[in-house]
Short mmCIF file of N, CA and C in Angstrom, two decimals:
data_model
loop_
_atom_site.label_atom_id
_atom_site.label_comp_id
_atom_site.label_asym_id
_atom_site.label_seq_id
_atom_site.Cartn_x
_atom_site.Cartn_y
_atom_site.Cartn_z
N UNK A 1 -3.32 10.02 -15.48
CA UNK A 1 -3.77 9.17 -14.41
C UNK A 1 -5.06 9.77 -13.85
N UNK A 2 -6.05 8.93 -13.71
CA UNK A 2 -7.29 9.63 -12.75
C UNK A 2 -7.45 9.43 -11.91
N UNK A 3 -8.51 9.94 -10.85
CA UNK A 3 -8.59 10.08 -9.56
C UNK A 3 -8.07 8.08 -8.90
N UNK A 4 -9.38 7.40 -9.72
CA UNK A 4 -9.18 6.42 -9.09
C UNK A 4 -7.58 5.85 -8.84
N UNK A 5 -6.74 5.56 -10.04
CA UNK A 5 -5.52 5.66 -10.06
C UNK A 5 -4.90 6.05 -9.23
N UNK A 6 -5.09 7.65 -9.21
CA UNK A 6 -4.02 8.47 -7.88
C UNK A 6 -4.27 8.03 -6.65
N UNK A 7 -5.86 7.43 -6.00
CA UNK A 7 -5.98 6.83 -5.16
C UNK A 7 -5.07 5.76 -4.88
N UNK A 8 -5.25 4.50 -5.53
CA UNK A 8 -4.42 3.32 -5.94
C UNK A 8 -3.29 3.38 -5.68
N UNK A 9 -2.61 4.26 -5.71
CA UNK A 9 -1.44 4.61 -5.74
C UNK A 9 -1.21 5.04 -4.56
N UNK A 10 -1.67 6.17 -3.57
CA UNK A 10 -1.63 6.09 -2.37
C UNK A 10 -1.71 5.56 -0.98
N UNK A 11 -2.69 3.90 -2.03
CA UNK A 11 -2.63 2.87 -1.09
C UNK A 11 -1.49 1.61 -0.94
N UNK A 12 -0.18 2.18 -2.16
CA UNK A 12 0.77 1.34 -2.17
C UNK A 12 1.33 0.75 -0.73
N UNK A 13 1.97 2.15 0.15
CA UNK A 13 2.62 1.17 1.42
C UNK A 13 1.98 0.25 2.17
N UNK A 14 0.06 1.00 2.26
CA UNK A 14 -0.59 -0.10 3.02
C UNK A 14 -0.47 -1.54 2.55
N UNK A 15 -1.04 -1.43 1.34
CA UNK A 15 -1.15 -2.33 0.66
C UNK A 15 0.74 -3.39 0.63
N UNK A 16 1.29 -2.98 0.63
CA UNK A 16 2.76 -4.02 0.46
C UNK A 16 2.39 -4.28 2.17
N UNK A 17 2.27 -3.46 2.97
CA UNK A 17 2.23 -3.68 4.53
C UNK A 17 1.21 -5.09 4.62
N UNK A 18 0.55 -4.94 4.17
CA UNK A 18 -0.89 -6.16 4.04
C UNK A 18 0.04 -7.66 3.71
N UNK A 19 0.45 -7.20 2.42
CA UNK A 19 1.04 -8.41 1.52
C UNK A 19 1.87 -9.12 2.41
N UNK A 20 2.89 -8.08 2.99
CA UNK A 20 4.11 -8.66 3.98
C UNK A 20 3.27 -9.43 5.17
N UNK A 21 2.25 -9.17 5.35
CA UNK A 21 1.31 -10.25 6.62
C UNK A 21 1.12 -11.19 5.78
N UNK A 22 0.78 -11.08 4.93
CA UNK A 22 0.09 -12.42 4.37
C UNK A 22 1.30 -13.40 3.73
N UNK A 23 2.13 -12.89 3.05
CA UNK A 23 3.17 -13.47 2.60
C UNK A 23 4.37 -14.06 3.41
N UNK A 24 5.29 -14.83 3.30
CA UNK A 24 6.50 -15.27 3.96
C UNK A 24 7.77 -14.53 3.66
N UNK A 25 7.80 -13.45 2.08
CA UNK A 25 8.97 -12.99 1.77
C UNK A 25 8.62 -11.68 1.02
N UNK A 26 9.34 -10.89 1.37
CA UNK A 26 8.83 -9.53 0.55
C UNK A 26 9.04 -9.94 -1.03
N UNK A 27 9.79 -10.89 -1.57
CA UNK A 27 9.58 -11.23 -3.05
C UNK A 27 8.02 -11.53 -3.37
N UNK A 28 7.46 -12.79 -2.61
CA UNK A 28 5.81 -12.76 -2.81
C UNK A 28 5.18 -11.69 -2.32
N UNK A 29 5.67 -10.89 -1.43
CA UNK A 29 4.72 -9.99 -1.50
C UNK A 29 4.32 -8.48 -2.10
N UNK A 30 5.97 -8.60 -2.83
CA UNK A 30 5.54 -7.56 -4.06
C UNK A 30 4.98 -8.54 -5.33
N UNK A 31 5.28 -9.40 -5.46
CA UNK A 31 4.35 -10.24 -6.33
C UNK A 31 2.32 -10.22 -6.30
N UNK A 32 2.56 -9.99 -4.86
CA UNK A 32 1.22 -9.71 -4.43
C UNK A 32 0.56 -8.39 -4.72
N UNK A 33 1.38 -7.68 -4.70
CA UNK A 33 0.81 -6.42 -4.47
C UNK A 33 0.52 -5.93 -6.22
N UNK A 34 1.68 -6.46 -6.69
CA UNK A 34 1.64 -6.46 -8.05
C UNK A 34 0.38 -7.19 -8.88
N UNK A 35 -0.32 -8.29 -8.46
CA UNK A 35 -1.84 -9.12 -8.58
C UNK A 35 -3.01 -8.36 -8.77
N UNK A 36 -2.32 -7.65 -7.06
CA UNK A 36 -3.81 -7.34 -6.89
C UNK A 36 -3.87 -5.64 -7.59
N UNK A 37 -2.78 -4.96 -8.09
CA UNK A 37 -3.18 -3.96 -8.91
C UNK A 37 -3.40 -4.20 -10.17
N UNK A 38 -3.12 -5.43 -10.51
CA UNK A 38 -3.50 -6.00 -11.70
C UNK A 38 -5.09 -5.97 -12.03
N UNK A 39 -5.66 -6.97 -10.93
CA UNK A 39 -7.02 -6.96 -10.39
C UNK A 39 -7.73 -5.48 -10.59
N UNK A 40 -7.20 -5.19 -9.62
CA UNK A 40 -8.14 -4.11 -9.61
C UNK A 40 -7.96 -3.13 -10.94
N UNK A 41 -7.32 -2.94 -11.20
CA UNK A 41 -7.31 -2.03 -12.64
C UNK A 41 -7.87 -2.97 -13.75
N UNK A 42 -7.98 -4.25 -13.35
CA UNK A 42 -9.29 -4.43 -14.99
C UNK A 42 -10.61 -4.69 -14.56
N UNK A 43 -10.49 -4.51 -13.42
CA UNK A 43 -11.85 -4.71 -12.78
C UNK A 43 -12.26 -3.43 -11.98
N UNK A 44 -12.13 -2.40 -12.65
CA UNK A 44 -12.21 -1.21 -11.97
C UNK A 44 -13.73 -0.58 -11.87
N UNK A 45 -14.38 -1.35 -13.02
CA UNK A 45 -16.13 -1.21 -12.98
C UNK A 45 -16.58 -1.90 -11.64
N UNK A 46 -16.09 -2.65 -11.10
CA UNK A 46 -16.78 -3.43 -10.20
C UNK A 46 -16.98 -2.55 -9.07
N UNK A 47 -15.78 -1.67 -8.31
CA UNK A 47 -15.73 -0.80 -7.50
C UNK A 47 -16.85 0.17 -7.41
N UNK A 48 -17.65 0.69 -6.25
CA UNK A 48 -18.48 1.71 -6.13
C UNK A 48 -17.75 2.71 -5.31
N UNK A 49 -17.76 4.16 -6.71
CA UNK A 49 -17.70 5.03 -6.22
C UNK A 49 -18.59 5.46 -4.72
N UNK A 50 -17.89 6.18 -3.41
CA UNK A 50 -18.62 6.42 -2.45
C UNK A 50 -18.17 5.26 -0.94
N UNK A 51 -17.77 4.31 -1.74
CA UNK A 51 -17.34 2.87 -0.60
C UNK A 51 -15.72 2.89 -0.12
N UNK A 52 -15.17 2.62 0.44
CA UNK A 52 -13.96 2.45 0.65
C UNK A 52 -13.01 1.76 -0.02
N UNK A 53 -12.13 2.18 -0.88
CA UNK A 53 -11.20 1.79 -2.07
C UNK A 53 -10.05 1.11 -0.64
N UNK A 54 -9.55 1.36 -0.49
CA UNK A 54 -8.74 0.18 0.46
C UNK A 54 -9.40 -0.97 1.14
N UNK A 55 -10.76 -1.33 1.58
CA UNK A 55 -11.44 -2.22 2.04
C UNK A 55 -11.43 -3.09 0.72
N UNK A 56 -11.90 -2.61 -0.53
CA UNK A 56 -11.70 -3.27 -1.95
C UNK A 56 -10.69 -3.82 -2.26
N UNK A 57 -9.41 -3.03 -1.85
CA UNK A 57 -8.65 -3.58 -2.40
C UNK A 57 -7.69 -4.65 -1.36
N UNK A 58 -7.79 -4.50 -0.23
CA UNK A 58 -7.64 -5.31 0.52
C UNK A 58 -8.10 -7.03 0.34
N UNK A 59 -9.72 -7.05 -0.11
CA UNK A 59 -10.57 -7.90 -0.13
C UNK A 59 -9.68 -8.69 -1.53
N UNK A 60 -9.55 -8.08 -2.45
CA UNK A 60 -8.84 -8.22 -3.64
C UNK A 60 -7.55 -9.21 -3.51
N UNK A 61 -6.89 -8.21 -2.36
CA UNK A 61 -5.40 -8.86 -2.11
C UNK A 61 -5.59 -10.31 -1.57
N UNK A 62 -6.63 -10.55 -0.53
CA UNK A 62 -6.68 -11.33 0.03
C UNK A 62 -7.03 -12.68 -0.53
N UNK A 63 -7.83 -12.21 -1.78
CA UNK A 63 -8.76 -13.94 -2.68
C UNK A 63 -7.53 -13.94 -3.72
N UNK A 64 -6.88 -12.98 -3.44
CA UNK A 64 -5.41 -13.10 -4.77
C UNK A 64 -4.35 -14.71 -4.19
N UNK A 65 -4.24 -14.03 -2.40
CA UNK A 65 -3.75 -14.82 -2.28
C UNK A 65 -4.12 -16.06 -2.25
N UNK A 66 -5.33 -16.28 -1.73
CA UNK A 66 -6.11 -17.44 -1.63
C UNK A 66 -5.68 -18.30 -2.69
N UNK A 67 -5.85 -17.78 -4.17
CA UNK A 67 -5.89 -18.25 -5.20
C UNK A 67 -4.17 -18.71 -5.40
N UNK A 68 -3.77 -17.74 -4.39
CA UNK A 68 -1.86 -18.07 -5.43
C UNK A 68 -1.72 -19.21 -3.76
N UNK A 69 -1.91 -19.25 -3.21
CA UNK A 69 -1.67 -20.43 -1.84
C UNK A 69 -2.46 -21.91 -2.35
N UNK A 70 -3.31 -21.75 -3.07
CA UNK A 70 -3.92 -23.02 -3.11
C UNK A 70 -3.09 -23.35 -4.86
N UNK A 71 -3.00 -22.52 -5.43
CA UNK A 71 -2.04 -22.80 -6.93
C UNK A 71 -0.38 -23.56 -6.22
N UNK A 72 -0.01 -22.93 -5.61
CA UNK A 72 1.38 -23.31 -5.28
C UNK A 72 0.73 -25.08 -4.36
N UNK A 73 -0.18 -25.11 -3.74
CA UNK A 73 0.16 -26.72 -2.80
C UNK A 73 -0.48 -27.29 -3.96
N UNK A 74 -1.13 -26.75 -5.29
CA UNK A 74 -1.32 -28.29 -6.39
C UNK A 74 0.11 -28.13 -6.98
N UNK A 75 0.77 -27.24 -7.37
CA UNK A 75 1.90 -27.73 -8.00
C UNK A 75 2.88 -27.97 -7.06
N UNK A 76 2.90 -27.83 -5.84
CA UNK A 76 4.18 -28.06 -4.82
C UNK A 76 5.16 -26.97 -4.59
N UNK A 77 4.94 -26.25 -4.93
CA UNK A 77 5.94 -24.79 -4.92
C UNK A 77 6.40 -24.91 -4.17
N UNK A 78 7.71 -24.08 -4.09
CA UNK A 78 9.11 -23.90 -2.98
C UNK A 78 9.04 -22.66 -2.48
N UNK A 79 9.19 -22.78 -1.30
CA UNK A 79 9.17 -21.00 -0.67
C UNK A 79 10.82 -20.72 -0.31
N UNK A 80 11.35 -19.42 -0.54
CA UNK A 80 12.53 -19.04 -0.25
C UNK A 80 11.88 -18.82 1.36
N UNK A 81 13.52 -18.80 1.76
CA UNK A 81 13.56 -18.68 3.55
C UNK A 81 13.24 -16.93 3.40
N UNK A 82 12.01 -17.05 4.76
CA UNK A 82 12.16 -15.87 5.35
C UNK A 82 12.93 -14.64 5.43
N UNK A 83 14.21 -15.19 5.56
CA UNK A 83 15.03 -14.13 6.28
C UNK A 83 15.82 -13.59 5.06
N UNK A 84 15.89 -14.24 3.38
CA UNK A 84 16.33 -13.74 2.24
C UNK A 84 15.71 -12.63 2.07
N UNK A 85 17.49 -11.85 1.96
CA UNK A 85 16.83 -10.50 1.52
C UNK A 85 16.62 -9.71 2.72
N UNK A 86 16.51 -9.87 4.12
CA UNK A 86 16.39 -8.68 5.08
C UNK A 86 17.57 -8.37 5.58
N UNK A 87 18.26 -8.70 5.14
CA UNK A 87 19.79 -8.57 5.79
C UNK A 87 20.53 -6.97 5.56
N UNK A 88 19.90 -6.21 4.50
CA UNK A 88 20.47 -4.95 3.91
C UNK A 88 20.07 -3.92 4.70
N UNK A 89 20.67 -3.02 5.21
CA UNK A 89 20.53 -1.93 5.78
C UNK A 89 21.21 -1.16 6.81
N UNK A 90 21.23 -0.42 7.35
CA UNK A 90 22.16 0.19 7.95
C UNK A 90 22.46 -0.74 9.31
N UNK A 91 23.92 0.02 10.09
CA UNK A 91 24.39 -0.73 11.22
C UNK A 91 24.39 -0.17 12.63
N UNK A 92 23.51 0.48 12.53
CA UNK A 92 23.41 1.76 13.46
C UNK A 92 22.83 1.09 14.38
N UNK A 93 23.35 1.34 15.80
CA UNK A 93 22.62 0.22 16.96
C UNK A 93 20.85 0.76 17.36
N UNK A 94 20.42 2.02 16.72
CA UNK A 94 19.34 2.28 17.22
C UNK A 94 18.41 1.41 15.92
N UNK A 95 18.80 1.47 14.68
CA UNK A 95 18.55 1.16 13.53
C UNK A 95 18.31 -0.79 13.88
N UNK A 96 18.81 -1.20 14.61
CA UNK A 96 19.37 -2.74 14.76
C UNK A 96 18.21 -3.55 15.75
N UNK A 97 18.11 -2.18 16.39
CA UNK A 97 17.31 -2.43 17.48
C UNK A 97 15.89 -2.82 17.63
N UNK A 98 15.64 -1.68 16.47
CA UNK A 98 14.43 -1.37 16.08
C UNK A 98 13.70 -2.39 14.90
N UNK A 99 15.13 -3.06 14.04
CA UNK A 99 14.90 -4.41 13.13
C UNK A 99 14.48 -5.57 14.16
N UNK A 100 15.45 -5.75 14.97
CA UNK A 100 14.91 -6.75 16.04
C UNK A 100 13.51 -6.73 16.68
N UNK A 101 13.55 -5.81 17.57
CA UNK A 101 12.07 -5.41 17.59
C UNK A 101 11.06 -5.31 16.17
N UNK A 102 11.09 -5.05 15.53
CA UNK A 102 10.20 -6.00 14.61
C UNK A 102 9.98 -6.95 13.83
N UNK A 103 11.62 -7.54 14.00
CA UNK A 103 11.15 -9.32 13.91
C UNK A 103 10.67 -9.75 14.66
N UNK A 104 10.65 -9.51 15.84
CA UNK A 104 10.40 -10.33 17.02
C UNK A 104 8.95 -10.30 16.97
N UNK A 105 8.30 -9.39 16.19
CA UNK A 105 6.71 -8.93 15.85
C UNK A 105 6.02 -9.73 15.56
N UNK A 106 6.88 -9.51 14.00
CA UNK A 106 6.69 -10.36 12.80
C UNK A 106 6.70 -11.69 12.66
N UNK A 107 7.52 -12.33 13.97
CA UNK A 107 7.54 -13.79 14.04
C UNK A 107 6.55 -14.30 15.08
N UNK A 108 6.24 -13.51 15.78
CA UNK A 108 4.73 -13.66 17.05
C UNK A 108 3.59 -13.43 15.91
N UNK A 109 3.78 -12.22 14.97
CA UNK A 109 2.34 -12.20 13.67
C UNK A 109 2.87 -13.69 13.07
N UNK A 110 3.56 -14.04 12.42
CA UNK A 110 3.48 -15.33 11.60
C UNK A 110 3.27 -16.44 12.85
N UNK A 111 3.35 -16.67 13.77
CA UNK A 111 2.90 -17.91 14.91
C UNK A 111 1.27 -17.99 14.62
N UNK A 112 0.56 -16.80 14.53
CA UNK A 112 -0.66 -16.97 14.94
C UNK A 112 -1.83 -17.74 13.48
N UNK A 113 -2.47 -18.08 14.09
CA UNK A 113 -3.42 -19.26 12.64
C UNK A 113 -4.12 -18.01 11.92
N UNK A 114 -3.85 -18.25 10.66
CA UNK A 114 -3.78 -17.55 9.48
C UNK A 114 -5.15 -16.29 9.28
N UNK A 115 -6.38 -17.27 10.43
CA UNK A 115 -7.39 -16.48 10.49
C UNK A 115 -7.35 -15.19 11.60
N UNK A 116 -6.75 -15.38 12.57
CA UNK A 116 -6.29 -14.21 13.61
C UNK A 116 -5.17 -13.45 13.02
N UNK A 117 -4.13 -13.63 12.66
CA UNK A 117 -3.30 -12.67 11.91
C UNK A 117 -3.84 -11.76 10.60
N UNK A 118 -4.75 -12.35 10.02
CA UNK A 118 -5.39 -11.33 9.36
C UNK A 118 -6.20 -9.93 10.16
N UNK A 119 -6.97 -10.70 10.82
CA UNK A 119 -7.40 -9.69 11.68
C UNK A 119 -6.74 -8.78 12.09
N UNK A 120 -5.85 -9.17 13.12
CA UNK A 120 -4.88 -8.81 13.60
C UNK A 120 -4.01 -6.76 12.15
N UNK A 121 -3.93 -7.75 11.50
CA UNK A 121 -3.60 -7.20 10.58
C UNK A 121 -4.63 -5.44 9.93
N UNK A 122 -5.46 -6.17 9.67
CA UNK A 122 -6.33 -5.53 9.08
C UNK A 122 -7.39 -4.25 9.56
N UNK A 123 -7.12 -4.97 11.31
CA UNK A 123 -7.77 -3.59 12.00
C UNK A 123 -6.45 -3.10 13.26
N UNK A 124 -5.05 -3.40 13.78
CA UNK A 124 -4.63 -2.68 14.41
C UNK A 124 -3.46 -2.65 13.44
N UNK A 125 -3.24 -2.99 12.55
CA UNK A 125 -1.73 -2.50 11.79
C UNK A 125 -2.90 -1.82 10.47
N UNK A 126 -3.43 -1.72 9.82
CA UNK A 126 -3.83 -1.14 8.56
C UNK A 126 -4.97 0.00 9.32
N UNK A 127 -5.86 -0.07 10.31
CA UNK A 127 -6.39 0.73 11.17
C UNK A 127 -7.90 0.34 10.26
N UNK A 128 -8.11 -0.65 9.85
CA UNK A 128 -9.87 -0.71 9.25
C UNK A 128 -11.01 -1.01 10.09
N UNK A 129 -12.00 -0.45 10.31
CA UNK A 129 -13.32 -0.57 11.49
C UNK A 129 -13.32 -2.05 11.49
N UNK A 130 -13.85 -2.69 12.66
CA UNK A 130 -14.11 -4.00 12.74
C UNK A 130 -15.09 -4.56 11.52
N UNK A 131 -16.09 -3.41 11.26
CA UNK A 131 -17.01 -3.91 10.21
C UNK A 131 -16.56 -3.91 8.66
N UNK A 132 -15.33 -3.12 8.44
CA UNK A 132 -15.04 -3.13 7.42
C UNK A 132 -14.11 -4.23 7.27
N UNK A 133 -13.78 -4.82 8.32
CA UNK A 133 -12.50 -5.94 8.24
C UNK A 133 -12.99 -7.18 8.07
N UNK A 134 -14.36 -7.30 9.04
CA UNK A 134 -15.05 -7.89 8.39
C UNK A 134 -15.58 -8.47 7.23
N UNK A 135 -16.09 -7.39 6.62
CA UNK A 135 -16.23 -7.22 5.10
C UNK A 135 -15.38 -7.83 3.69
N UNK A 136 -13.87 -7.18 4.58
CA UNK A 136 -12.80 -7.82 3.56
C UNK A 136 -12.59 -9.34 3.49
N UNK A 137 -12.94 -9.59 4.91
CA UNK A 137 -12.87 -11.44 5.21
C UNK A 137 -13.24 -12.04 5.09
N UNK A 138 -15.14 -11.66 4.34
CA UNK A 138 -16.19 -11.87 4.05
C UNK A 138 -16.54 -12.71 5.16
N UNK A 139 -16.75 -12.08 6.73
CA UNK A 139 -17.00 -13.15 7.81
C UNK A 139 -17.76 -12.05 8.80
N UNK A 140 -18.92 -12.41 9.55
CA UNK A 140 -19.81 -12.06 10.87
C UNK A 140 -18.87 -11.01 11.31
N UNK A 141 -18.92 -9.79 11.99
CA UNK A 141 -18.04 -8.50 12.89
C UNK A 141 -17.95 -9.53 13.79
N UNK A 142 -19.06 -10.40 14.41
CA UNK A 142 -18.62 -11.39 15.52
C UNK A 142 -17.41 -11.61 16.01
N UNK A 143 -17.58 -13.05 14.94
CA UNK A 143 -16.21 -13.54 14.30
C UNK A 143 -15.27 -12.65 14.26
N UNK A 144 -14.89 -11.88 13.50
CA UNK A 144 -13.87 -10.91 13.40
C UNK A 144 -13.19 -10.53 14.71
N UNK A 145 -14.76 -10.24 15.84
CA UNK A 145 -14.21 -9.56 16.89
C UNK A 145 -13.68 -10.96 17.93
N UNK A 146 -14.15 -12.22 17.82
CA UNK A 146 -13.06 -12.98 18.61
C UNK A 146 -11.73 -13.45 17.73
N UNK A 147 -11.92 -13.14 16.62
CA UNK A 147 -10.50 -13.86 16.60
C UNK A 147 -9.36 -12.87 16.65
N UNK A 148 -9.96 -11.45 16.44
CA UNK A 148 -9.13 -10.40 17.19
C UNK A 148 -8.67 -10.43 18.54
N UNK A 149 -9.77 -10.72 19.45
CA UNK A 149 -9.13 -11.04 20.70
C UNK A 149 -8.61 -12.11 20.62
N UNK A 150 -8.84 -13.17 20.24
CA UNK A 150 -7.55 -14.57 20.76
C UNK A 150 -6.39 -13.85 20.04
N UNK A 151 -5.85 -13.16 19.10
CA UNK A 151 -4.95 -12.97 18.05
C UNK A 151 -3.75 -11.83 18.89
N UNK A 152 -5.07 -11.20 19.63
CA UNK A 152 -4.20 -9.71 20.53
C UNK A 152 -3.63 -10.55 22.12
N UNK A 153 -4.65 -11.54 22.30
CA UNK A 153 -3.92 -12.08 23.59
C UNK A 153 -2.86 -13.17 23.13
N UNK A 154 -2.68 -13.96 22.13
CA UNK A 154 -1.53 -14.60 21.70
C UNK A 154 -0.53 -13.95 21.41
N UNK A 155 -0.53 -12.75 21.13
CA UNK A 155 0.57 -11.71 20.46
C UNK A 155 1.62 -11.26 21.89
N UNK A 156 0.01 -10.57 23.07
CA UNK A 156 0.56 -10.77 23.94
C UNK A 156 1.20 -11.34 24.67
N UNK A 157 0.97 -12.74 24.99
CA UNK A 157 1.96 -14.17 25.21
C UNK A 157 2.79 -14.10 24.68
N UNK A 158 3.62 -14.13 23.75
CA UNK A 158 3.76 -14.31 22.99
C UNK A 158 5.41 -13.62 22.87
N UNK A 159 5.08 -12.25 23.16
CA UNK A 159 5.92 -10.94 22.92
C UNK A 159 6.46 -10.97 24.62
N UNK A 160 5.49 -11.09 25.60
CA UNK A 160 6.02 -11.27 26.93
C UNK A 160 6.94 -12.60 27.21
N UNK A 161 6.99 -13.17 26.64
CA UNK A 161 7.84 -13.89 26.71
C UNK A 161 9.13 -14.23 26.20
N UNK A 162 8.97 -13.66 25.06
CA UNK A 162 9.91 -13.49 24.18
C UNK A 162 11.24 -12.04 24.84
N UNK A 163 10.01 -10.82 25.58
CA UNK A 163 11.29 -10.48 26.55
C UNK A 163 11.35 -11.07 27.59
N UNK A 164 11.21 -12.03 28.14
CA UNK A 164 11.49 -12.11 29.45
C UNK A 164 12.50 -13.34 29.76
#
C-alpha cells in the first residue's frame, strides 16, 4: 500500500460520516463510500500532491452522489426506511440516551434543504475551512458562509424545540 492509499484509508470514518449526511441509510452510504474509493483510486493522477486529500475526496463523494440521486429519480428507485438497521446495539440507558440524542440531530440535519446540510456538514461535523468547503461545493465562500448560517440557525430551531 502507498502513502496515498494509507492516507485513503485514514479518511474512512470521515468519509462514511459524510456519506451518512448525504445518504438516508447507512446501506447507501457504505455504497457511497465504496464509489467514491472507487473514484478516487482510478483517478488517482488527477489529485495534486501538496492539496488536501479529504477536500478531494469529499468533492468526489459528493458528484458521486449527485450522479447516483439523479440515476435513481430516472429509474424510480426505492429507498429502504431510515430507521432499517439502527436498531442493534446495546441497552444501556446512558448508551440509549446518547442514540436519541443523535437522532434527534440527525433528523433536524435531514429537515434542512440539501444545500445547508451539506455545509452544515462539511465545516462543523467534518471540521473543513469555509474555503475549502467551498471548494468541495464548487460554490462562492459567500454562499457557503450564508447557507451555513441559515443551516446553524435552523438546527438551532429546530433542536430547541424539539427539547422543549
Amino acid at each position: 500500500m502507498d502513502g496515498l492509499e494509507r492516507e485513503i484509508v485514514g479518511l474512512l470514518p470521515r468519509l462514511r460520516r459524510f456519506a451518512r449526511t448525504l445518504t438516508a441509510t447507512p446501506t447507501d452510504a457504505d455504497d457511497l463510500v465504496q464509489q467514491t474509493l472507487e473514484r478516487a483510486l482510478t483517478r488517482r493522477g488527477q489529485w495534486r500532491p501538496g492539496t488536501r486529500l479529504d477536500s478531494w475526496m469529499f468533492r468526489i463523494m459528493k458528484n458521486a452522489w449527485i450522479d447516483e440521486t439523479r440515476a435513481r429519480r430516472r429509474k424510480g428507485g426505492l429507498f429502504a426506511p431510515a430507521e432499517e438497521g439502527d436498531r442493534v446495539g446495546d441497552d444501556g440507558a446512558g448508551a440509549m440516551e446518547t442514540r436519541l440524542a443523535a437522532a434527534e440531530v440527525a433528523r433536524a440535519m435531514a429537515r434542512l434543504p440539501d444545500e445547508q446540510r451539506l455545509a452544515v456538514a462539511l465545516v462543523l461535523v467534518e471540521g473543513l475551512s469555509y474555503q475549502e468547503a467551498a471548494e468541495v461545493l464548487e460554490i462562492p465562500a459567500g454562499t457557503l458562509t450564508s447557507r451555513l448560517v441559515r443551516g446553524r440557525m435552523a438546527l438551532t430551531a429546530d433542536l430547541s424545540e424539539a427539547s422543549s
